[in-house]
Amino acid sequence: MITTCHQCAYSKDKTGAYSLCVLLGKNVQLDSPSCGEFYRIKYNCISCCKQIYHKEVLFYNDKPFCKE
């Protein structure tokens, strides 16, 4: 499965086929494969403090949580 910019939490202001990428600071196509940053960034879950990769994180009120 290929992860796309549409699935990335750094895609903001999604309108039509484009989105503003916060990491790159420019517009990207939502159906483009996501960049390498998507796989390297880690967060600490607010609830359990577990380290999670960006592709596994769930954001709630801009705070990172793991799927558990």
PDB file of C-alpha atoms in Angstrom:
ATOM      1  CA  MET A   1       0.000   0.000   0.000  1.00  0.00           C
ATOM      2  CA  ILE A   2       1.353   3.395  -0.984  1.00  0.00           C
ATOM      3  CA  THR A   3       0.748   6.221   1.479  1.00  0.00           C
ATOM      4  CA  THR A   4      -0.363   9.454  -0.186  1.00  0.00           C
ATOM      5  CA  CYS A   5      -0.246  13.114   0.811  1.00  0.00           C
ATOM      6  CA  HIS A   6      -3.999  12.912   1.384  1.00  0.00           C
ATOM      7  CA  GLN A   7      -3.344  10.569   4.337  1.00  0.00           C
ATOM      8  CA  CYS A   8      -0.615  12.752   5.839  1.00  0.00           C
ATOM      9  CA  ALA A   9      -1.358  14.853   8.912  1.00  0.00           C
ATOM     10  CA  TYR A  10       0.894  17.599   7.505  1.00  0.00           C
ATOM     11  CA  SER A  11      -1.507  18.193   4.602  1.00  0.00           C
ATOM     12  CA  LYS A  12      -3.592  21.227   5.474  1.00  0.00           C
ATOM     13  CA  ASP A  13      -6.263  23.228   3.638  1.00  0.00           C
ATOM     14  CA  LYS A  14      -7.275  20.328   1.393  1.00  0.00           C
ATOM     15  CA  THR A  15      -9.188  21.762  -1.542  1.00  0.00           C
ATOM     16  CA  GLY A  16      -9.794  19.875  -4.753  1.00  0.00           C
ATOM     17  CA  ALA A  17      -6.771  17.815  -5.757  1.00  0.00           C
ATOM     18  CA  TYR A  18      -4.217  19.942  -3.870  1.00  0.00           C
ATOM     19  CA  SER A  19      -3.162  20.590  -0.291  1.00  0.00           C
ATOM     20  CA  LEU A  20      -0.702  22.798   1.537  1.00  0.00           C
ATOM     21  CA  CYS A  21       2.140  20.668   2.926  1.00  0.00           C
ATOM     22  CA  VAL A  22       3.331  22.089   6.246  1.00  0.00           C
ATOM     23  CA  LEU A  23       6.678  20.242   6.021  1.00  0.00           C
ATOM     24  CA  LEU A  24       7.539  21.460   2.525  1.00  0.00           C
ATOM     25  CA  GLY A  25       5.752  24.811   2.706  1.00  0.00           C
ATOM     26  CA  LYS A  26       4.163  24.403  -0.727  1.00  0.00           C
ATOM     27  CA  ASN A  27       1.140  22.933  -2.459  1.00  0.00           C
ATOM     28  CA  VAL A  28       1.216  19.204  -3.239  1.00  0.00           C
ATOM     29  CA  GLN A  29      -1.127  16.886  -5.076  1.00  0.00           C
ATOM     30  CA  LEU A  30      -3.151  14.809  -2.633  1.00  0.00           C
ATOM     31  CA  ASP A  31      -2.732  11.614  -4.655  1.00  0.00           C
ATOM     32  CA  SER A  32       1.087  11.911  -4.728  1.00  0.00           C
ATOM     33  CA  PRO A  33       3.119   9.368  -2.746  1.00  0.00           C
ATOM     34  CA  SER A  34       4.049  10.912   0.593  1.00  0.00           C
ATOM     35  CA  CYS A  35       7.613  12.089   1.137  1.00  0.00           C
ATOM     36  CA  GLY A  36      10.278  10.390   3.239  1.00  0.00           C
ATOM     37  CA  GLU A  37       9.590  12.642   6.210  1.00  0.00           C
ATOM     38  CA  PHE A  38       6.314  10.800   6.652  1.00  0.00           C
ATOM     39  CA  TYR A  39       8.210   7.632   7.590  1.00  0.00           C
ATOM     40  CA  ARG A  40      11.078   9.090   9.663  1.00  0.00           C
ATOM     41  CA  ILE A  41       9.294  11.389  12.099  1.00  0.00           C
ATOM     42  CA  LYS A  42       8.494   9.957  15.530  1.00  0.00           C
ATOM     43  CA  TYR A  43       6.122  11.221  18.202  1.00  0.00           C
ATOM     44  CA  ASN A  44       5.449  10.341  21.821  1.00  0.00           C
ATOM     45  CA  CYS A  45       1.859   9.297  22.455  1.00  0.00           C
ATOM     46  CA  ILE A  46       0.182  11.718  24.868  1.00  0.00           C
ATOM     47  CA  SER A  47      -1.668   8.868  26.564  1.00  0.00           C
ATOM     48  CA  CYS A  48       0.920   6.095  27.005  1.00  0.00           C
ATOM     49  CA  CYS A  49       4.213   7.851  26.060  1.00  0.00           C
ATOM     50  CA  LYS A  50       5.004   5.134  23.496  1.00  0.00           C
ATOM     51  CA  GLN A  51       7.166   6.309  20.571  1.00  0.00           C
ATOM     52  CA  ILE A  52       5.280   6.061  17.292  1.00  0.00           C
ATOM     53  CA  TYR A  53       6.139   6.830  13.688  1.00  0.00           C
ATOM     54  CA  HIS A  54       4.211   9.501  11.843  1.00  0.00           C
ATOM     55  CA  LYS A  55       2.461   6.936   9.645  1.00  0.00           C
ATOM     56  CA  GLU A  56       0.990   5.319  12.784  1.00  0.00           C
ATOM     57  CA  VAL A  57       0.022   8.447  14.710  1.00  0.00           C
ATOM     58  CA  LEU A  58      -3.521   9.699  15.231  1.00  0.00           C
ATOM     59  CA  PHE A  59      -3.916  13.413  15.884  1.00  0.00           C
ATOM     60  CA  TYR A  60      -6.652  14.710  18.158  1.00  0.00           C
ATOM     61  CA  ASN A  61      -6.687  18.478  18.806  1.00  0.00           C
ATOM     62  CA  ASP A  62      -3.205  18.572  17.233  1.00  0.00           C
ATOM     63  CA  LYS A  63      -1.864  16.149  19.866  1.00  0.00           C
ATOM     64  CA  PRO A  64      -0.349  12.767  18.904  1.00  0.00           C
ATOM     65  CA  PHE A  65      -1.885   9.501  20.069  1.00  0.00           C
ATOM     66  CA  CYS A  66      -1.118   5.887  19.183  1.00  0.00           C
ATOM     67  CA  LYS A  67      -3.808   3.619  17.778  1.00  0.00           C
ATOM     68  CA  GLU A  68      -4.044   1.750  21.060  1.00  0.00           C
TER      69      GLU A  68
END
